[in-house]
CSV table of C-alpha atoms in Angstrom, one decimal:
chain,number,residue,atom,x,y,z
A,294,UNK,CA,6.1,-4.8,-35.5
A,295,UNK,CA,6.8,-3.8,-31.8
A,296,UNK,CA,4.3,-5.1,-29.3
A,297,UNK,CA,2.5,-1.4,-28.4
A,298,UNK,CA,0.3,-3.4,-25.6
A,299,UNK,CA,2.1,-5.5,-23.5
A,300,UNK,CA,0.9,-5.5,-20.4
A,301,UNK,CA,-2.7,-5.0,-19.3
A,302,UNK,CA,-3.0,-1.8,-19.9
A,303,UNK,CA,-2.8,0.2,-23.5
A,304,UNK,CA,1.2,1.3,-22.3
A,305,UNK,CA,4.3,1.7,-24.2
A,306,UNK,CA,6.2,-1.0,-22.9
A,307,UNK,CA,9.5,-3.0,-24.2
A,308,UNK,CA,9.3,-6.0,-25.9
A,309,UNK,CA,12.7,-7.0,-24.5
A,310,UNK,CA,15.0,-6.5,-21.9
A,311,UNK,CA,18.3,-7.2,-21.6
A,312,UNK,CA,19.0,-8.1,-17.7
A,313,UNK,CA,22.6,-8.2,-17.5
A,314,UNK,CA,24.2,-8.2,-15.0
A,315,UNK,CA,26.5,-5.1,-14.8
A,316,UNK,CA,29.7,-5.6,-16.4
A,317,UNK,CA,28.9,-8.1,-19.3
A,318,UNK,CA,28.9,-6.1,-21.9
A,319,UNK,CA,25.1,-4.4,-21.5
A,320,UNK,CA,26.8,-0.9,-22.5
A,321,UNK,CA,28.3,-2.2,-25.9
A,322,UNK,CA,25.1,-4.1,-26.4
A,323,UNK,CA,23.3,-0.8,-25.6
A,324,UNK,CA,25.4,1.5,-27.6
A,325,UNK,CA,25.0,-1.1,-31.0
A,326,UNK,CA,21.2,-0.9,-30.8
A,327,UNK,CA,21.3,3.4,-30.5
A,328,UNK,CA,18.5,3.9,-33.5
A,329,UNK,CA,18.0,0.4,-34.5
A,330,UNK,CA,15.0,-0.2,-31.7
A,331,UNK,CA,13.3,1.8,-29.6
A,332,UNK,CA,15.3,2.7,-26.2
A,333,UNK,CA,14.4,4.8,-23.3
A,334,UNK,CA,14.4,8.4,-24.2
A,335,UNK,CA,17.6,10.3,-22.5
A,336,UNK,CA,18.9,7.6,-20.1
A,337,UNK,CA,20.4,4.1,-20.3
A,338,UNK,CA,19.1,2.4,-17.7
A,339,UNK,CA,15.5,3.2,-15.6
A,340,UNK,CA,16.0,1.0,-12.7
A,341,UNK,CA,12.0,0.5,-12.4
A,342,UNK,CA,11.9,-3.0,-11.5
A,343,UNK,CA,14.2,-2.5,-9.0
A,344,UNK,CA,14.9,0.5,-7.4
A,345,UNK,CA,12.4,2.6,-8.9
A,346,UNK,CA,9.4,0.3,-9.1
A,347,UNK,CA,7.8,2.5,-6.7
A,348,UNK,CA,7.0,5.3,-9.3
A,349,UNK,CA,4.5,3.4,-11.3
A,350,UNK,CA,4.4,1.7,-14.4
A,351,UNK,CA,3.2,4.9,-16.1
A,352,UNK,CA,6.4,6.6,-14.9
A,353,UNK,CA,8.1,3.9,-16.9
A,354,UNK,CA,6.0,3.6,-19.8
A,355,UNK,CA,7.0,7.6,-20.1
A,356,UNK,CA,10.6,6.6,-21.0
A,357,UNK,CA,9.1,5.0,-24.6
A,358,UNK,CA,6.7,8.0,-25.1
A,359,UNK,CA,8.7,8.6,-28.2
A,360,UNK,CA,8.9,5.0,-29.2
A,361,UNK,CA,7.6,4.4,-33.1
A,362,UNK,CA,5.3,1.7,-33.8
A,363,UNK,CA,7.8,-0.1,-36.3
A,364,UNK,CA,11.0,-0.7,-34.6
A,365,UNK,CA,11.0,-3.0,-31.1
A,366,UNK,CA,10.6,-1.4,-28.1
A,367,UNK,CA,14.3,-2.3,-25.5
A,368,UNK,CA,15.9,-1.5,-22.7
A,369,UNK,CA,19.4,-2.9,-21.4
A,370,UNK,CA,19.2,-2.8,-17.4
A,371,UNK,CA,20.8,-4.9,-15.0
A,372,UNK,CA,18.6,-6.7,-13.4
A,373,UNK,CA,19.4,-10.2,-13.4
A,374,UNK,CA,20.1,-11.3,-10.1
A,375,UNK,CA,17.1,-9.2,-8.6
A,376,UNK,CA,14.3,-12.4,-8.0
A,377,UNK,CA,12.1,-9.3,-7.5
A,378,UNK,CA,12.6,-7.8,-10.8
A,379,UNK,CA,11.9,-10.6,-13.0
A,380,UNK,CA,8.7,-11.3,-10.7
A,381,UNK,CA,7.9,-7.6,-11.7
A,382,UNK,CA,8.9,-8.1,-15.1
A,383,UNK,CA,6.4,-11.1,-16.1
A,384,UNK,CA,3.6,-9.7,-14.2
A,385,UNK,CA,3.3,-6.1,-16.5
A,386,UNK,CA,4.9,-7.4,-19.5
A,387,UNK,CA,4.4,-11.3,-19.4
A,388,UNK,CA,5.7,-11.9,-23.3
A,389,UNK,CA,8.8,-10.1,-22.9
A,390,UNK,CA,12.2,-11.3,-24.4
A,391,UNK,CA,14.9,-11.4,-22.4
A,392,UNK,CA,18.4,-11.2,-22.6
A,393,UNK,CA,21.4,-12.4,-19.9
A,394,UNK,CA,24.5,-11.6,-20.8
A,395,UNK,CA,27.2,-13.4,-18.7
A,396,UNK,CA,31.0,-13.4,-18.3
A,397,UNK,CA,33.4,-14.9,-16.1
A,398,UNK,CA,31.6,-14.3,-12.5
A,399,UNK,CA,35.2,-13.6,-10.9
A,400,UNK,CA,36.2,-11.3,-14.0
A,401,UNK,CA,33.0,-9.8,-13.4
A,402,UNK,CA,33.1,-9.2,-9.5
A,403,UNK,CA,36.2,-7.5,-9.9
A,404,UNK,CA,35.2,-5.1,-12.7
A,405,UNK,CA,32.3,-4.4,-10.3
A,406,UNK,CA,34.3,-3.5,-7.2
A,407,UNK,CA,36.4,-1.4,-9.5
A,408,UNK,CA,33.0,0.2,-11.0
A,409,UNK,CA,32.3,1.1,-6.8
A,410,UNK,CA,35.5,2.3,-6.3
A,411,UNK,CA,35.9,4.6,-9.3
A,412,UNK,CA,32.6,6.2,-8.0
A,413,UNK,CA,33.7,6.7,-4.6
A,414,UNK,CA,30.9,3.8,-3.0
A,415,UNK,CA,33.2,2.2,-1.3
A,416,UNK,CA,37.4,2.5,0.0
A,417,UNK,CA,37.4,-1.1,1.3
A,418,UNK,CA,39.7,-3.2,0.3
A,419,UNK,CA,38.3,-6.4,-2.1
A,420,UNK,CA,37.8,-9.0,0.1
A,421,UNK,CA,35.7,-6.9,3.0
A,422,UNK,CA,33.5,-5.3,0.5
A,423,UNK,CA,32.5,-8.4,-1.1
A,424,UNK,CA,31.5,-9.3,2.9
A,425,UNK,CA,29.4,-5.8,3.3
A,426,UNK,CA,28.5,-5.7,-0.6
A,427,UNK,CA,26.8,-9.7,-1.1
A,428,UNK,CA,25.0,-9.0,-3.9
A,429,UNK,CA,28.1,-8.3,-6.0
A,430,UNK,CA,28.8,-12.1,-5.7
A,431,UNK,CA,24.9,-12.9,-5.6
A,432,UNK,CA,24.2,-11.4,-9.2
A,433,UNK,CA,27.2,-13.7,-10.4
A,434,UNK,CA,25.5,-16.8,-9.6
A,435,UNK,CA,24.0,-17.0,-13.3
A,436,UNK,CA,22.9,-20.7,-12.8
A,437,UNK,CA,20.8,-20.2,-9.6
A,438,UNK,CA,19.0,-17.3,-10.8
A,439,UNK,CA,18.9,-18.4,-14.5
A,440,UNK,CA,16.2,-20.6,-14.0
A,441,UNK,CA,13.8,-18.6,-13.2
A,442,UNK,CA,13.8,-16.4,-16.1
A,443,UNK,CA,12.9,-19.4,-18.6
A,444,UNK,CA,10.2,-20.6,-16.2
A,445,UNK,CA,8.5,-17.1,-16.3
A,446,UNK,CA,9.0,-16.2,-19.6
A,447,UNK,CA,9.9,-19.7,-21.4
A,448,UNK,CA,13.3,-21.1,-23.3
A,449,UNK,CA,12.4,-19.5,-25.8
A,450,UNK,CA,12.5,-16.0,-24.8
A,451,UNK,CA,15.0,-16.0,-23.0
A,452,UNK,CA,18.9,-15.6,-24.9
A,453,UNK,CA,22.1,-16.6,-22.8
A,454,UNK,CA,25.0,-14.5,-24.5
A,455,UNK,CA,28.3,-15.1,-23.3
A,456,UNK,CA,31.0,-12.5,-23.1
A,457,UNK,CA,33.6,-14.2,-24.5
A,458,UNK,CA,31.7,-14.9,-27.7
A,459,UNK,CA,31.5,-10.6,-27.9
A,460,UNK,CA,35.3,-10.8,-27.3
A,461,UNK,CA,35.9,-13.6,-30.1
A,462,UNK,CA,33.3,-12.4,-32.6
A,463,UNK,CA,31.2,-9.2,-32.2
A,464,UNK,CA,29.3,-9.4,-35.3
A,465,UNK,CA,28.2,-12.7,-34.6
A,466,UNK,CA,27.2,-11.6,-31.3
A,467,UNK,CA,25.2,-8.5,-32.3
A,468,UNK,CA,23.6,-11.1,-35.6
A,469,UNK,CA,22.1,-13.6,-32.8
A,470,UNK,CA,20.6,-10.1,-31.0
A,471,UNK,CA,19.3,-8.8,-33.8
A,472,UNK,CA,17.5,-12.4,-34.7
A,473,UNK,CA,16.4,-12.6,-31.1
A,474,UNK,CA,14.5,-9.3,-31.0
A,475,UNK,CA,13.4,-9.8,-34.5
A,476,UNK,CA,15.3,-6.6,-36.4
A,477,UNK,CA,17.6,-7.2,-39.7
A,478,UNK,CA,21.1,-7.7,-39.4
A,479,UNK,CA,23.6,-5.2,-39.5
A,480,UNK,CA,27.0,-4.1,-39.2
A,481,UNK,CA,28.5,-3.9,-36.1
A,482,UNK,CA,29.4,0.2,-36.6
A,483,UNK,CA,32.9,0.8,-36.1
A,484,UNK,CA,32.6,3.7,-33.4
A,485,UNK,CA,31.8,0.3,-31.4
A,486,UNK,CA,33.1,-2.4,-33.1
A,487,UNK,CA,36.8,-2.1,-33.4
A,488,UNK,CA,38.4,-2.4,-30.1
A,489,UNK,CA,36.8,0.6,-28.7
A,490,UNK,CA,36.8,0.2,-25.0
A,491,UNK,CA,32.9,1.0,-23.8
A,492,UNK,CA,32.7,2.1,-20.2
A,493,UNK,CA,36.2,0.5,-19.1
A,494,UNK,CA,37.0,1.0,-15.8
A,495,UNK,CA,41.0,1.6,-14.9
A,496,UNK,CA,41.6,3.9,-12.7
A,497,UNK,CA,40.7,5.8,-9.2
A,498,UNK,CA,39.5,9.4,-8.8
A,499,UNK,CA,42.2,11.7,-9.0
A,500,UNK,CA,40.4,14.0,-6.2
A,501,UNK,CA,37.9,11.4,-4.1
A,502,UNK,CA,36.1,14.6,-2.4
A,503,UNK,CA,35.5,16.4,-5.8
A,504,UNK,CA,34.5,13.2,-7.4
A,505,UNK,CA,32.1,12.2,-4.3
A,506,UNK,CA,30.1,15.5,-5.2
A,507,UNK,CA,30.0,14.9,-8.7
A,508,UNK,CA,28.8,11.5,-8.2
A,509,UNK,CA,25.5,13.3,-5.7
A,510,UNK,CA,25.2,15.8,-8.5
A,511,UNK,CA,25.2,13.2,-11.1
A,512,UNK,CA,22.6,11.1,-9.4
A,513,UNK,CA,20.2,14.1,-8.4
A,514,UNK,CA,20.4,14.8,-12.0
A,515,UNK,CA,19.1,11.5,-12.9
A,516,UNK,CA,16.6,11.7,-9.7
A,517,UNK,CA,15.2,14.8,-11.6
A,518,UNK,CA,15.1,13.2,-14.6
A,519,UNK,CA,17.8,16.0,-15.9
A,520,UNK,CA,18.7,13.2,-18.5
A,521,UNK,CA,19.8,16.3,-21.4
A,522,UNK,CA,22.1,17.7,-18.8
A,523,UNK,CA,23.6,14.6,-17.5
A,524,UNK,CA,24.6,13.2,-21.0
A,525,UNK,CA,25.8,16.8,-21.7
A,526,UNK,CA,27.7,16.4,-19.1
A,527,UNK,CA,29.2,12.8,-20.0
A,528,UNK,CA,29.6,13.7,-23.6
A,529,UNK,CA,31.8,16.6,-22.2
A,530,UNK,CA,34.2,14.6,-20.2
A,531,UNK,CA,32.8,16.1,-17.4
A,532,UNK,CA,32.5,12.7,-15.8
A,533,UNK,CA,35.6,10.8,-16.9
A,534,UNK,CA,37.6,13.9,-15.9
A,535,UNK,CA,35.9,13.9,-12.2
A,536,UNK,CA,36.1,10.3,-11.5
A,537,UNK,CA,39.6,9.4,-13.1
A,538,UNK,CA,42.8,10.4,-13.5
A,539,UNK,CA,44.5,8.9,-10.5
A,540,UNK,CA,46.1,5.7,-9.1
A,541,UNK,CA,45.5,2.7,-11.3
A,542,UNK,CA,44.1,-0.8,-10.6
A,543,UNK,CA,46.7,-3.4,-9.9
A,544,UNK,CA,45.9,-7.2,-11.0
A,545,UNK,CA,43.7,-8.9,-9.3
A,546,UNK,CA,45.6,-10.3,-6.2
A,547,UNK,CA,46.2,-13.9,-6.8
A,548,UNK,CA,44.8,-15.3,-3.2
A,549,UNK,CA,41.6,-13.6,-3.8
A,550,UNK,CA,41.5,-14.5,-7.0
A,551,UNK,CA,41.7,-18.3,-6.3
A,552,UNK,CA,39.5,-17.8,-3.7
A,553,UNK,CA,36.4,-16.7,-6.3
A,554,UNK,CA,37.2,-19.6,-8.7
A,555,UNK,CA,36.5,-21.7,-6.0
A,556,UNK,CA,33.5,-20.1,-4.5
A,557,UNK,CA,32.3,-20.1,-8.2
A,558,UNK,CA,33.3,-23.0,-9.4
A,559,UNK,CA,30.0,-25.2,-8.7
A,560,UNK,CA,27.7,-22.3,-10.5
A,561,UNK,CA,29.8,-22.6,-13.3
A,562,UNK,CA,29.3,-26.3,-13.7
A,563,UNK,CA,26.0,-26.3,-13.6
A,564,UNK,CA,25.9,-23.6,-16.1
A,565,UNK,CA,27.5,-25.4,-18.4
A,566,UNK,CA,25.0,-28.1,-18.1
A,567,UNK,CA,22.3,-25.8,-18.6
A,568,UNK,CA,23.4,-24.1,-22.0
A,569,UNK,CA,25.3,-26.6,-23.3
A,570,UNK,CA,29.1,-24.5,-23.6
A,571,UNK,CA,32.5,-25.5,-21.8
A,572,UNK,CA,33.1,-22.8,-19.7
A,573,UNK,CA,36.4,-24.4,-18.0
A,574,UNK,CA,38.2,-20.8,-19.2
A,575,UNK,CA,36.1,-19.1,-16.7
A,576,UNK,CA,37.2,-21.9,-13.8
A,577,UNK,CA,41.3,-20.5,-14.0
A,578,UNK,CA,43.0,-17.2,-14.0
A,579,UNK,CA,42.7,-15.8,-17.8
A,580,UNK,CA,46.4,-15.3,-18.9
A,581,UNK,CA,46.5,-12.3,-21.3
A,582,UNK,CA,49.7,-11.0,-23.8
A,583,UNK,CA,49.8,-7.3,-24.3
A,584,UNK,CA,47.5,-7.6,-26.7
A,585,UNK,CA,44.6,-9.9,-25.2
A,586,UNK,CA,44.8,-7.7,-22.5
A,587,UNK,CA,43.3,-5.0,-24.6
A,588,UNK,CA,40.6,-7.2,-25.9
A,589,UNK,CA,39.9,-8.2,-22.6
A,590,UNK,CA,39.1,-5.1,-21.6
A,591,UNK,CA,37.1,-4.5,-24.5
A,592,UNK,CA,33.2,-4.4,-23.3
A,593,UNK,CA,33.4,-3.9,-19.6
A,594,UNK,CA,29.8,-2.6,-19.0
């Protein structure tokens, strides 16, 4: 049965997280667990222990008002990487599970420039955003920050899932979530499960001054908790339609690229020491066929 008081007051708070970071696969890991557990009502992600901690806990205890008392409680937010948010975390809901999801950190930095671009948050070129943008980088350094998840919560509560295990094997993926969280197994459903690519990002706006309006409007929505209007919106096309259509991303340029395989290298060794996987895949450029290309693209949230 879902914890119904986890903190120190009687508040409907989840039993697990799942931190992330962005771009790991928290959107297919999100959308697979729609009516299986208890998720926040009309939004994906809250942001409380980061950006919106300042509400109060009841504001975020209001996203589960709806939660039943059988299934867990969840949420899938990015907040690994934030020291702050897992301080946060531990101190109103001490005996939560936790969930990191990682991928290749230099994979990951560049879907996450892409993710700024395609909303119209930056028009800088890679290599100076990463110099204005740090914490793009800094929430890829899964072995400095890793650590302090299992001293606050404990090994045992805390899951490492990789990304290329989601790649290689969804099922078995979505099996060791459903043990972790303690739900039955189930079917990976096939809306999700088959190649379908889940918050993908490809392409630039075709119209940056429209799509820099829709992103305000977008975000006031969410500010306003317009959460019925906002997914009306997405499950329209509004969004997609707004905030794609034009040029698309080219590779990766190779100098860059090289350039984050070496500034990541040494995090990468020491995560392999800490969960016990070769990661050497993630330490070169990931050469993909026609087809692995699609699969690689598979999961990008």
């Amino acid at each position: 049965m879902a914890n119904s008081s986890n903190s120190s007051r009687d508040l409907r708070l989840p039993d697990f997280i799942g931190v992330g970071p962005g771009r790991t696969g928290t959107t297919w890991l999100h959308e697979v667990l729609k009516g299986r557990v208890n998720l926040p009502a009309g939004i994906k992600e809250t942001d409380f222990f980061t950006t919106n901690y300042n509400k109060g806990i009841e504001w975020y205890a209001h996203h589960f008002r709806d939660a039943d008392r059988i299934r867990p409680i969840g949420e899938i937010n990015p907040y690994f990487g934030f020291p702050e948010a897992a301080e946060r975390i531990a101190i109103h809901i001490p005996r939560c599970k936790i969930i990191c999801s990682f991928r290749s950190p230099v994979e990951r930095i560049y879907s996450a420039y892409k993710l700024w671009r395609h909303y119209t948050l930056t028009n800088d070129p890679l290599d100076k955003f990463l110099v204005k943008v740090p914490q793009v980088i800094e929430v890829s350094r899964y072995a400095t920050h890793l650590p302090d998840y299992r001293a606050r919560f404990g090994d045992d509560r805390v899951l490492v899932l990789l990304n290329d295990d989601l790649r290689a094997d969804p099922q078995g993926y979505l099996d060791r979530v459903c043990d972790f969280v303690g739900i039955e197994r189930y079917p990976v459903p096939a809306s999700v499960g088959e190649g379908e690519l889940i918050n993908s990002i490809n392409d630039l706006p075709r119209f940056p001054r429209v799509a820099r309006r829709a992103r305000k409007f977008m975000y006031w929505l969410e500010e306003k908790q317009a959460y019925g209007a906002s997914n009306f919106l997405e499950q329209a096309g509004a969004w997609r339609l707004v905030f794609g259509g034009g040029p698309k991303f080219p590779p990766l340029d190779p100098v860059i690229e090289e350039h984050l395989h070496e500034l990541m290298s040494p995090e990468i060794d020491a995560l392999e020491q800490m969960i016990g996987r070769d990661l050497s895949a993630w330490k070169r450029p990931r050469v993909k066929s026609g087809t692995a290309a699609h699969v690689a693209s598979l999961q990008e949230r």
